[in-house]
XYZ file of C-alpha atoms in Angstrom:
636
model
C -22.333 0.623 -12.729
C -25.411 2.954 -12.098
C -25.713 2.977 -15.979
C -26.366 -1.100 -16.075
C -29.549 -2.852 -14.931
C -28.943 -5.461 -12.392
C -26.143 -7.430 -14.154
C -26.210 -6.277 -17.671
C -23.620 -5.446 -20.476
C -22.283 -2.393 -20.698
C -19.989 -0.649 -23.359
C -19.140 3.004 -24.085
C -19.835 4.935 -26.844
C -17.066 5.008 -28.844
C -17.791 8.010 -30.201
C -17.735 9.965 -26.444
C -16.726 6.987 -23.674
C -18.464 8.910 -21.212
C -21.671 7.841 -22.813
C -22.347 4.045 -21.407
C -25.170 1.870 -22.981
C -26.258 -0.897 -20.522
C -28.954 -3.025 -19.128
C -32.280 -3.066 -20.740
C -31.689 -0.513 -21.961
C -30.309 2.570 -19.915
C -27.917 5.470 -21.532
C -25.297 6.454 -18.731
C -23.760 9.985 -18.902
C -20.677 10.231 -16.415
C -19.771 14.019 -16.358
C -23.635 14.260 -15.013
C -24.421 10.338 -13.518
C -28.037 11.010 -15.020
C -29.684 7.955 -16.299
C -31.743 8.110 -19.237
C -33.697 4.865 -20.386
C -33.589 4.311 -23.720
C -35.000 1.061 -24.596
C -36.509 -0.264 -27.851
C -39.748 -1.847 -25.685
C -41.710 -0.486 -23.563
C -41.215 -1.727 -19.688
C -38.447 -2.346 -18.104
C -36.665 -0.159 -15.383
C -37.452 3.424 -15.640
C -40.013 2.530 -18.417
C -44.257 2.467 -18.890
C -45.350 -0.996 -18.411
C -46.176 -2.586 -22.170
C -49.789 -1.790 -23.416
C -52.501 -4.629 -24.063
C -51.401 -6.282 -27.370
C -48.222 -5.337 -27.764
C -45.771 -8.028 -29.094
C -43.979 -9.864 -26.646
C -40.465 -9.556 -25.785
C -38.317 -11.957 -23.577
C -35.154 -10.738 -22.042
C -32.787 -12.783 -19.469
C -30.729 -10.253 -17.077
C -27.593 -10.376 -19.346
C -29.229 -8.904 -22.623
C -26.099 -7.802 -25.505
C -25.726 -4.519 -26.751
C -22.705 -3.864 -29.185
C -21.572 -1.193 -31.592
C -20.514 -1.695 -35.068
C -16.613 -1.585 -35.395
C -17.523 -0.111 -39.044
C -19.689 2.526 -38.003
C -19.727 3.884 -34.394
C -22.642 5.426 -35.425
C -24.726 2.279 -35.547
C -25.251 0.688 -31.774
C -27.000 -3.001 -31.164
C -29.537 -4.138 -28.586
C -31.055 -7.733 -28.481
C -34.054 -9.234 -26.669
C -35.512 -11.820 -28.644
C -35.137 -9.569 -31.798
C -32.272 -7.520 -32.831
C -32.640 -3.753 -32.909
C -30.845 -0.673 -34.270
C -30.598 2.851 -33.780
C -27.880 5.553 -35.382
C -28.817 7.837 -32.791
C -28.212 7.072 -29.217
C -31.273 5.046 -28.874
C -33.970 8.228 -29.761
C -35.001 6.110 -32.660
C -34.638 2.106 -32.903
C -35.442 -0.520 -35.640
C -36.527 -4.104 -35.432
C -33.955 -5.933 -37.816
C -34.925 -9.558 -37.190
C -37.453 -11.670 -36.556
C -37.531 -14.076 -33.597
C -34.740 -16.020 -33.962
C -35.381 -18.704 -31.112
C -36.758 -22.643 -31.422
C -40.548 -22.654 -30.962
C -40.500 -26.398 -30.307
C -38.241 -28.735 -28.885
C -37.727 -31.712 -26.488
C -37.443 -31.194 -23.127
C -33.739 -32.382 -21.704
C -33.478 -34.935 -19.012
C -31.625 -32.297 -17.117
C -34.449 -30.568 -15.642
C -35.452 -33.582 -13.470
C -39.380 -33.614 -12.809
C -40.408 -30.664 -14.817
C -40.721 -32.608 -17.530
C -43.971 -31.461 -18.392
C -44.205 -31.190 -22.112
C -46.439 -27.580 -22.285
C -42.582 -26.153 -20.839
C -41.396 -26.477 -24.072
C -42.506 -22.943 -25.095
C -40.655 -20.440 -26.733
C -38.766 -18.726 -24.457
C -35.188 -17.926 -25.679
C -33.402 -14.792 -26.140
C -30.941 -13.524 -28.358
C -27.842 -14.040 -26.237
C -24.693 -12.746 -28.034
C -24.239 -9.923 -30.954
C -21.026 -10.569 -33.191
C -21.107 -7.633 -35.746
C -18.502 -7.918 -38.351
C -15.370 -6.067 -37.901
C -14.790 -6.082 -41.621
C -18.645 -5.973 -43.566
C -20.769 -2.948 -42.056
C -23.838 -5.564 -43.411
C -22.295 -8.256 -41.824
C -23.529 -9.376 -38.482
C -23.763 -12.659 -36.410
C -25.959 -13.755 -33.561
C -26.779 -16.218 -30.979
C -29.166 -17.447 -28.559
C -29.255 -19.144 -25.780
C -31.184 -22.022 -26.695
C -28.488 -22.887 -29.538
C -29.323 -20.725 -32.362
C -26.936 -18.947 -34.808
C -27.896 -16.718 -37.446
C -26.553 -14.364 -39.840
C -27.242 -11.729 -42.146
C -25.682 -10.332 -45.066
C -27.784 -6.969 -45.911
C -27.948 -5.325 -42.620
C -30.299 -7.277 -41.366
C -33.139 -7.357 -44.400
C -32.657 -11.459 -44.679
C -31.393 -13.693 -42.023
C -29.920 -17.041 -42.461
C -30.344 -20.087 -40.126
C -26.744 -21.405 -39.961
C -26.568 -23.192 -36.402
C -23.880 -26.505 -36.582
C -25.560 -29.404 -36.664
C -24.406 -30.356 -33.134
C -26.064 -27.141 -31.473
C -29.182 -28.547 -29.884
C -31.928 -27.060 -27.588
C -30.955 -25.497 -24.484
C -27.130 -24.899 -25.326
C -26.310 -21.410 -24.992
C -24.494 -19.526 -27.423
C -22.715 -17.711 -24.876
C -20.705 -15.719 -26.592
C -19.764 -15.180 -30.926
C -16.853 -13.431 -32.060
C -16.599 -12.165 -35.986
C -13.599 -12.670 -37.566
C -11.498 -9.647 -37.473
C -9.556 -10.603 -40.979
C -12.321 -11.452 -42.767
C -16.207 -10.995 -42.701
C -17.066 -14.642 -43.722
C -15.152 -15.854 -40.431
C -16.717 -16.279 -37.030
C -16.341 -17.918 -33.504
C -18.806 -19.048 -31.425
C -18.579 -20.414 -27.726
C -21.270 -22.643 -26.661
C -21.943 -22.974 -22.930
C -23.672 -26.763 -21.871
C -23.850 -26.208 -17.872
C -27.643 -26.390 -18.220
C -27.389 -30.019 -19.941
C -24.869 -31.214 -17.460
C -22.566 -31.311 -20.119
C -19.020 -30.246 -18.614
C -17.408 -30.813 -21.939
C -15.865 -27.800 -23.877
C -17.424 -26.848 -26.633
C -16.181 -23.927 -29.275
C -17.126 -23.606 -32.967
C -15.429 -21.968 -36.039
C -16.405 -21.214 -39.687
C -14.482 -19.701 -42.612
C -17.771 -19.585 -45.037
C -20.534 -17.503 -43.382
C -21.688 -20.484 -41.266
C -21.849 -23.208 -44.108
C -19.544 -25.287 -42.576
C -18.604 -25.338 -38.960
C -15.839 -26.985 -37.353
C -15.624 -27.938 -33.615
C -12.214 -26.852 -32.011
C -11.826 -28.472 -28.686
C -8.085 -29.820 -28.897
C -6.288 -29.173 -25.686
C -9.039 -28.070 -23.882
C -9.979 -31.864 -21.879
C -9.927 -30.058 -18.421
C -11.202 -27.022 -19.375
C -14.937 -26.914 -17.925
C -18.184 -25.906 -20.462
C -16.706 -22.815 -22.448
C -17.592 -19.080 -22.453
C -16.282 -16.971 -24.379
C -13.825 -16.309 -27.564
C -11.837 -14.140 -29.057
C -9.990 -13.756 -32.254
C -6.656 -11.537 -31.459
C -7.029 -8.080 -33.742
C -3.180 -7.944 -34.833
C -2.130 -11.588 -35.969
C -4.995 -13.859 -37.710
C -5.771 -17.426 -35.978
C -4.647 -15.954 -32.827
C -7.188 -17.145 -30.164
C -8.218 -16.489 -26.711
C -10.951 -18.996 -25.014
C -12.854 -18.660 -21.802
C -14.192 -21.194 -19.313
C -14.836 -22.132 -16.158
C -11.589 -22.946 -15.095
C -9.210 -20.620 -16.808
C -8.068 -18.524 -20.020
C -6.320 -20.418 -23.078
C -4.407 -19.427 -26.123
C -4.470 -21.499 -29.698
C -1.888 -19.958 -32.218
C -3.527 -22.188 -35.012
C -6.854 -20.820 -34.969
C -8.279 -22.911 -32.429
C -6.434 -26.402 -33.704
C -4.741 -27.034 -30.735
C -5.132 -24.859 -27.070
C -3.085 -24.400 -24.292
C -3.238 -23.006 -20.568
C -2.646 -19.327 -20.188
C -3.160 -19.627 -16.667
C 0.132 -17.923 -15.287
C -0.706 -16.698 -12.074
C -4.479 -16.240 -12.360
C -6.411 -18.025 -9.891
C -8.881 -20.795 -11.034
C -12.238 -19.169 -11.868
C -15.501 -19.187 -14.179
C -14.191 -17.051 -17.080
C -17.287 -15.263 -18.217
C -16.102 -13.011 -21.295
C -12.770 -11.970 -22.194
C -11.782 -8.859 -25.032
C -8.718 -7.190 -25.851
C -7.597 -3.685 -25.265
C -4.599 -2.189 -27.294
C -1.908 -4.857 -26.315
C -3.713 -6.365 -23.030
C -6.350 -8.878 -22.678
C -9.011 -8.665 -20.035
C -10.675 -11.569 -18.576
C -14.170 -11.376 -16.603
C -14.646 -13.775 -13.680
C -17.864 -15.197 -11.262
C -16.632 -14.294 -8.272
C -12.757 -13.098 -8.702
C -13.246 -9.717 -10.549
C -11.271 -8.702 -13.124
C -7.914 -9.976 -14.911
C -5.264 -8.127 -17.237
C -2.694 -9.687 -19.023
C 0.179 -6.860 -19.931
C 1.082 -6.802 -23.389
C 0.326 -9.196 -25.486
C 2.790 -8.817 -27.903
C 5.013 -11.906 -27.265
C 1.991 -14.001 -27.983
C 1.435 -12.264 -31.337
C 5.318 -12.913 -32.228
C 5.528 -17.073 -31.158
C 5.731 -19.043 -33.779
C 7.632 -22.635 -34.783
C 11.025 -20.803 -35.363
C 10.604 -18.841 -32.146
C 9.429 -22.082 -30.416
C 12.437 -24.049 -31.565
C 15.200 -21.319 -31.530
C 18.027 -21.445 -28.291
C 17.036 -18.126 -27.243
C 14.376 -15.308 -28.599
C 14.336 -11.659 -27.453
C 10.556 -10.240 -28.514
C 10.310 -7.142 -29.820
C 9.154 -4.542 -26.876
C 6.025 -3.076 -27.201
C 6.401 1.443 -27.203
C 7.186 2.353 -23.772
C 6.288 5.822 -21.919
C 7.812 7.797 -19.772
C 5.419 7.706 -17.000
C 5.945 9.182 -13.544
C 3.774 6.099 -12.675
C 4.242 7.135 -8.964
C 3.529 10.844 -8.172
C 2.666 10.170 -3.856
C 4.193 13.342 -1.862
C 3.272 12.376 1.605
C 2.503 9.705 3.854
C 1.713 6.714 2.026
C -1.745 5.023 2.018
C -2.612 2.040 4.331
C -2.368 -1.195 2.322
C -6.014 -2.081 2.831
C -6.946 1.207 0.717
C -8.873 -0.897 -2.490
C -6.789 -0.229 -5.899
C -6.317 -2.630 -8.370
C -2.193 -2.837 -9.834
C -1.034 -0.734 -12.450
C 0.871 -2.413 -15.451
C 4.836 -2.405 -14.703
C 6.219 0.931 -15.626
C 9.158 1.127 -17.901
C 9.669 -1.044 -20.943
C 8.636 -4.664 -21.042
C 11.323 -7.005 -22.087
C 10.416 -10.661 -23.284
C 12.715 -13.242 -23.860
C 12.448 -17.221 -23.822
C 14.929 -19.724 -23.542
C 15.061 -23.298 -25.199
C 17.031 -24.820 -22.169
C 19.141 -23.248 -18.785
C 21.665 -20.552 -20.008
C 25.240 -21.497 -19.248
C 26.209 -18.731 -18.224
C 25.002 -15.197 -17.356
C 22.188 -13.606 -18.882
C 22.978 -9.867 -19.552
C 20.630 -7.291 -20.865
C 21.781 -4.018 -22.305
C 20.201 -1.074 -23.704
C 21.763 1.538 -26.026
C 20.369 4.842 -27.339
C 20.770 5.542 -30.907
C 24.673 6.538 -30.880
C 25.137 2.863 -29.825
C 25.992 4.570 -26.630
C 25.307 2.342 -23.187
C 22.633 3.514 -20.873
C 21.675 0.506 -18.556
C 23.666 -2.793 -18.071
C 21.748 -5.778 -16.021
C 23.444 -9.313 -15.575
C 21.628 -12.698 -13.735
C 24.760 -12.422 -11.942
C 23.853 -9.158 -10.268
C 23.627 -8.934 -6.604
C 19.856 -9.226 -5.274
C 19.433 -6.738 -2.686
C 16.792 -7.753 -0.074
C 14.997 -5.738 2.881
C 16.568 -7.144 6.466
C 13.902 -8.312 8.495
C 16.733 -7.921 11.456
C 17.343 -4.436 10.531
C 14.471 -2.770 9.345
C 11.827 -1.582 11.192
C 9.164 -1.907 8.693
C 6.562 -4.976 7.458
C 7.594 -6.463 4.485
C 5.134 -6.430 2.577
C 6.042 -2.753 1.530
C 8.720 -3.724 -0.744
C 8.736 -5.356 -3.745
C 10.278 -8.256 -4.602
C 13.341 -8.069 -6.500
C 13.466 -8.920 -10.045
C 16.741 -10.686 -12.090
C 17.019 -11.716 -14.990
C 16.326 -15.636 -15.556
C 18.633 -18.847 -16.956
C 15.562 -21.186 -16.594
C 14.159 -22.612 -19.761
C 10.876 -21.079 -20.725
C 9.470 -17.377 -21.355
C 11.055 -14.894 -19.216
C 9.311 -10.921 -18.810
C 11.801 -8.141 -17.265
C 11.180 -4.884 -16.895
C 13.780 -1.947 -17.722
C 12.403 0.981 -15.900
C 13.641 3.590 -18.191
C 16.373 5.374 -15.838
C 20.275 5.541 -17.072
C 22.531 3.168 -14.919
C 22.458 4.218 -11.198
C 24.849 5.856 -9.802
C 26.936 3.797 -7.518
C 27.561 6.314 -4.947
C 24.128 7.112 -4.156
C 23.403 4.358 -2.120
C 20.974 2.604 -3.873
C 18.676 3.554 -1.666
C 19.730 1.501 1.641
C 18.744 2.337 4.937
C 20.555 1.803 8.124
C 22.518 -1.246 9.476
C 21.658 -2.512 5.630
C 17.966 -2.451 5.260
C 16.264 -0.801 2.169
C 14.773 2.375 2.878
C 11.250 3.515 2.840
C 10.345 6.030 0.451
C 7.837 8.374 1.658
C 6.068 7.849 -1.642
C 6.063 3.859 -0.948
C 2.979 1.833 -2.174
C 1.870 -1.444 -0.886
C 3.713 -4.679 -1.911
C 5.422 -2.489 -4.748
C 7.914 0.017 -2.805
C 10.980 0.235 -4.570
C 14.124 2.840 -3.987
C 13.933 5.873 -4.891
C 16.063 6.218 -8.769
C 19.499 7.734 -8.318
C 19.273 8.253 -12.582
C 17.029 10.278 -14.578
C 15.048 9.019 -16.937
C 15.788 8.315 -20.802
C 14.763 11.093 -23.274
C 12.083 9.696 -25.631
C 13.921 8.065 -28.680
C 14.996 5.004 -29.992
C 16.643 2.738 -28.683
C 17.944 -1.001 -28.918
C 17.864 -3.748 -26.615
C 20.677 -6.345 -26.798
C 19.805 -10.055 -24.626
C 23.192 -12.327 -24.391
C 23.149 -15.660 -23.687
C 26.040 -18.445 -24.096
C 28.101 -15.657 -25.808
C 25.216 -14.910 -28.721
C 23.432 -11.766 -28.875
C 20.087 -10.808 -30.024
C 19.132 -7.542 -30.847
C 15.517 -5.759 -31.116
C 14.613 -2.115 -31.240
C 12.915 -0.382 -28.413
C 11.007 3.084 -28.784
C 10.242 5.089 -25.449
C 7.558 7.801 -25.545
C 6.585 10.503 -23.446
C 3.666 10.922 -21.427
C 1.065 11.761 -23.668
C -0.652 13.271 -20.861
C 2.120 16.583 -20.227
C 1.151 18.914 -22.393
C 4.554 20.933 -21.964
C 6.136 22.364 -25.397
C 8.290 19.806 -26.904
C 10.979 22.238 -26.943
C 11.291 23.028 -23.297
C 10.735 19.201 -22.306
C 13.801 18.863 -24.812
C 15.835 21.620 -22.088
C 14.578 19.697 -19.527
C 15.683 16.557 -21.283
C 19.673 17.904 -22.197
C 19.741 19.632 -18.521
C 19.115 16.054 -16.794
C 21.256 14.084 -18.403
C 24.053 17.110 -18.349
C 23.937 16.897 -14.840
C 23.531 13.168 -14.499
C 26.848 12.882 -16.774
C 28.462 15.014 -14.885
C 27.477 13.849 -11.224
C 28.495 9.944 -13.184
C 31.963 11.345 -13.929
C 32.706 13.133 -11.143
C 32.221 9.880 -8.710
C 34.332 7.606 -11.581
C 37.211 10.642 -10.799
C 37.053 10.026 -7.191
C 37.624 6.247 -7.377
C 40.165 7.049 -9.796
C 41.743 9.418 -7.441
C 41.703 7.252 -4.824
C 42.855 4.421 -6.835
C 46.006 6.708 -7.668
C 46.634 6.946 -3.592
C 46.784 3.558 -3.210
C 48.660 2.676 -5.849
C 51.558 5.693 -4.298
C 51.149 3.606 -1.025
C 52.476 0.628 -2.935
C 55.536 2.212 -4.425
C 58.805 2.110 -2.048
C 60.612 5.454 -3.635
C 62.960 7.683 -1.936
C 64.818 10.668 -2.768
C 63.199 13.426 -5.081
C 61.244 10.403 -6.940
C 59.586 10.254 -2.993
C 58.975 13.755 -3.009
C 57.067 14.080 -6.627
C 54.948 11.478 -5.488
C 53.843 13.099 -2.007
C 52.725 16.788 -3.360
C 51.332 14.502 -5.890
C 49.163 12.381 -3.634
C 48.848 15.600 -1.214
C 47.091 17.564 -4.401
C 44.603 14.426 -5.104
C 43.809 13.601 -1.483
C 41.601 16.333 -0.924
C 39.806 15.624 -4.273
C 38.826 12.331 -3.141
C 36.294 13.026 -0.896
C 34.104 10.327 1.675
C 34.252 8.215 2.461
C 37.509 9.358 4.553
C 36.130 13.005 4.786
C 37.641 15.904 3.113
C 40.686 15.287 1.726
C 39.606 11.374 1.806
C 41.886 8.543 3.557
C 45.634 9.510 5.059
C 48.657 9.683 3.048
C 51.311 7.287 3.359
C 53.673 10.507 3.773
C 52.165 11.094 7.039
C 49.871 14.816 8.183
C 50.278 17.540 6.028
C 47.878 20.828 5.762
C 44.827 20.819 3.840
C 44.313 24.216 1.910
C 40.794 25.499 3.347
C 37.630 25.051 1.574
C 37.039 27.938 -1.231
C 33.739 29.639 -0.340
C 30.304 28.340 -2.623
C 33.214 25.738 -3.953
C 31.924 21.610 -3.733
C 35.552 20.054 -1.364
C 35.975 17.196 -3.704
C 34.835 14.953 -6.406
C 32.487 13.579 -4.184
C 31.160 16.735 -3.349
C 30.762 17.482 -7.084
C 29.260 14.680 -7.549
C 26.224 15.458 -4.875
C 25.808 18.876 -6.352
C 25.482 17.440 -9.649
C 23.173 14.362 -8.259
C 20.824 17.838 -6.443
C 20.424 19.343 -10.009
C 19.467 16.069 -11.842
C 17.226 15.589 -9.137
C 15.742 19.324 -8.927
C 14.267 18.478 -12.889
C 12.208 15.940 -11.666
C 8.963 17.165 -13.253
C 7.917 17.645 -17.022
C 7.236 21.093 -16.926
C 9.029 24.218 -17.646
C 11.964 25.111 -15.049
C 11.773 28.671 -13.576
C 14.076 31.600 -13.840
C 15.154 30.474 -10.409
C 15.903 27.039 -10.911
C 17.278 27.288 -14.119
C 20.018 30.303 -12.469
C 20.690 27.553 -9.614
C 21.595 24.875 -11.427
C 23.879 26.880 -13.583
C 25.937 27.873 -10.651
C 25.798 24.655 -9.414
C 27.297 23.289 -12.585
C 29.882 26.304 -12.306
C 30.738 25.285 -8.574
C 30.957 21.505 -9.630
C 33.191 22.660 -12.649
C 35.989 24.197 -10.661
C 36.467 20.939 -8.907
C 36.502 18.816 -12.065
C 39.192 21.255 -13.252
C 41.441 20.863 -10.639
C 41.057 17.336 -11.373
C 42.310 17.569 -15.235
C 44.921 19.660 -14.034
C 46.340 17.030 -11.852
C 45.698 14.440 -14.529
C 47.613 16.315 -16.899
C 50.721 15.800 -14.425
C 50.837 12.162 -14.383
C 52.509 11.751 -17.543
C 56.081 13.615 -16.113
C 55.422 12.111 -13.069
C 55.479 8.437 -15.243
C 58.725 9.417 -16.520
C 60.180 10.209 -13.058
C 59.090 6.996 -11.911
C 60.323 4.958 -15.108
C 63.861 6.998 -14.638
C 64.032 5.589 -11.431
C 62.942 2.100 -12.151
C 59.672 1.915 -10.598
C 55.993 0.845 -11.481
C 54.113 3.952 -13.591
C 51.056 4.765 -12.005
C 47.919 3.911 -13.941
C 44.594 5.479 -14.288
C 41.981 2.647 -13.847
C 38.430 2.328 -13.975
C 38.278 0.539 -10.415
């Protein structure tokens, strides 16, 4: 902001963004917040006032500057000429002539200052469209309803305004084609007429013909801004004063793209990457996430029972890095996109049944399962002694009709024993790291290696598939081969805490299905050292040695020194080394000798649980001999 005059464009150097060219005309240097004024004129802020005959020039506070999306060399500033400098504004070059009407009829608008000797010349070049295709291509506009274009860089202009373009409409905004250099957009603003009609403009011919494209836009307000979408052609955003709106038929037919954006004066919008950004009078700034749903609709998506988009690249982003007390929610920040990968599907009509959502890595191996059916859990007002407004509100996965967003936040599956994260007397605990309106538990899975991977969306027993690529941080600068120890560490230990708690639900599964059987004799016998020699590998939630037997007391061997009790216990030791990896950066000696003797520990536990497994089989035959039920082993 200390770059742009009192409020003026402003737009980084593409070349080095921490050079920002704003106002009329200042050249902003962030790493020093020194101001240099760099203007074509003379006058101006920071500037000698303009000498006895020099030519005049007009500006208005919002004056366009713009560099070339051919050359990043070449940068654009307009009064009421157009200028040019290839050198950070050391140097500039007139490259038009006044462009604005020198006569014209005063509107009715203005009420009594009707005086005929106001109808001066007095506009402004208002808008710079340089051609995203043609170096020599550029458009412009003013705003007393002016378009122009040249061909040559600027050595002849052409006069192509549409023959509905009178005085006093602004040109408030022109966007060239970004397909091809004869094509351009303009957005005409009529507030100053008392004209509240939309009113945007389109040509396909360098400005020979123009065609008016205000379909779907009745409640709109007087128009602002638009923007041809830079990855699909006839994809188009418009501005105005009462919201954004989207044509996929290059500005045929428009529709709301609202959402949850409050009603404002849309000023200018632009994309970024995947996002679009909207600028508002009086509501700041907007940003639509990824638009890449919007660049896949079409009449067979439209029409279809169910679509899954393809996902955007995702990144593994530690999006939130807090150690310590967390900050007070009326700290200013704006939201950060969602982290994890963006899932979009949309639905013709209600599912009917669940919805289920599944990811697999590249073995066609399953790393995260989510149903509609899946239990929603909710902070406790009763039981938690915290405001709300901490938490974030929980997010399923829809059966309604319409477009649907979900966000998969890169982790494996949880692991059930951990809790999930819930507090006392069933209330969600508060992470120490917790952010306003956004808290969520802390994961009890490690994230994904970077890879590809495939997302599969089921609905009324069809499945649709897309591919899904996840990315790491481009930000850690760690070796890719120690990230990839990091990466095989985690999810060794993750596997192994996972299969260590499915062992002690199988374990205790095996107990109670002993408690059911009614043998006697030796039969009886087999089956209490049997259930004596798994009861102690169970593990909590009956203590050690987990719930009673049916065969009444009996001693417990005592605990083996640096040895996890149980399953359970393995589990947590294997949950503390997943957890211990929680950075992308290089373990140390120390961590990396600690988490192998953890694994070690864990392992002696998990082999005195395939020894006992490997005595079912003769215990089976006992049973069978004596005409009972075989016990099973069960994923309960």
């Amino acid at each position: 902001p200390v770059a742009v005059e009192e409020y003026g464009y402003a737009v980084p150097d593409p070349l080095d963004p921490d050079i920002i060219y704003g106002g009329k005309l200042t050249r902003f240097d962030r790493r020093t917040s020194q101001v240099q004024n760099v203007s074509p004129v003379p006058g101006g802020r920071g500037g000698a006032p303009p000498a006895p005959g020099t030519p005049s020039y007009r500006a208005v506070r919002t004056q366009p500057v713009a560099f070339s999306p051919v050359d990043p060399h070449i940068l654009y500033f307009a009064n009421n000429y157009l200028w040019k400098t290839t050198d950070g504004g050391i140097n500039w070059k007139k490259i038009s002539d006044d462009p604005t009407r020198k006569t014209y009829d005063l509107p009715r608008t203005i009420g009594k200052y009707t005086d005929p000797a106001l109808a001066t010349q007095r506009g402004v070049i208002y808008t710079i469209a340089p051609s995203y295709r043609d170096v020599n291509r550029i458009w412009i506009g003013t705003d007393d309803g002016v378009i122009q274009t040249t061909a040559d860089g600027g050595l002849t202009w052409k006069d192509v305004t549409p023959k509905e373009l009178g005085p006093w409409m602004k040109v408030f905004n022109m966007d060239a084609g970004r397909f091809d250099p004869l094509t351009a957009y303009a957005a005409v603003n009529t507030l100053r007429l008392d004209d509240m009609r939309p009113h945007l403009f389109r040509t396909h011919d360098g400005g020979k013909t123009w065609t008016e494209i205000n379909t779907g836009l009745d409640d709109a307000g007087p128009t602002s801004s638009i923007r041809e979408d830079p990855e699909r052609k006839g994809l188009l955003y418009a501005a105005t004063e009462r919201r954004v709106y989207v044509s996929f038929d290059d500005g045929d037919h428009w529709q709301s793209l609202q959402l949850n954006m409050a009603p404002s004066s849309v000023r200018d919008i632009t994309i970024k990457d995947d996002d679009l950004i909207a600028a508002t009078h009086g509501r700041g700034f907007w940003i639509l996430d990824n638009l890449t749903p919007l660049r896949q609709m079409d009449e067979r998506v439209a029409n279809a029972e169910a679509h899954l988009f393809k996902p955007q690249d995702a990144y593994r982003v530690r999006w939130n890095t807090n150690t310590d007390t967390p900050l007070p929610p009326d700290e200013p920040g704006g939201l950060n996109p969602p982290e994890g990968a963006i899932i979009d599907y949309a639905l013709s009509a209600p599912a009917t049944g669940p919805v289920t959502l599944d990811i697999e890595d590249a073995a066609g191996k399953m790393v995260r399962h989510y149903s509609s059916t899946d239990p929603v859990t909710r902070p406790d007002p009763a039981t938690i002694n915290l405001p709300l407004y901490w938490f974030r509100p929980p997010m399923v996965l829809s059966t309604q009709a319409g477009m649907h967003r979900f966000t998969w936040d890169i982790h494996y599956q949880p692991l059930p024993a951990a809790g999930g994260g819930r507090g006392p007397g069933g209330g969600l605990a508060l992470p120490i790291a917790a952010v306003a309106y956004n808290t969520v538990p802390s994961p009890s899975a490690p994230f994904v290696g970077p890879g590809t991977y495939t997302v599969k969306l089921t609905v009324n027993g069809k499945t649709y598939t897309q591919p899904l690529t996840i990315k790491q941080d481009p930000r850690v600068k760690t070796p890719a081969l120690v990230m990839q120890q990091v990466y095989s560490l985690t999810k060794a230990a993750y596997e192994g805490a996972r299969d260590a708690q499915l062992s002690a639900r199988q374990a205790q599964d095996l107990r109670d299905q002993i408690a059911k059987i009614g043998a006697t004799g030796p039969t009886k016998e087999a089956l209490a050292a049997f259930d004596l020699e798994i009861k102690a590998l169970v593990g909590p939630p009956g203590g050690r040695g987990g719930a009673p037997s049916p065969f009444g007391p009996a001693p417990v061997p005592p605990p083996t020194p640096g040895v996890p009790d149980s399953l359970a216990d393995a589990g947590g030791v294997l949950a503390a080394v997943m957890n211990s990896l929680a950075s992308d950066v290089q373990p140390t000696a120390l961590q990396l000798k600690t988490i192998a003797d953890a694994r070690a520990r864990a392992g002696l536990v998990t082999a005195r649980w395939t020894a006992a497994m490997a005595e079912v089989p003769l215990l089976n035959a006992k049973l069978r001999a004596a005409g009972l039920p075989a016990l099973e082993l069960r994923n309960p």
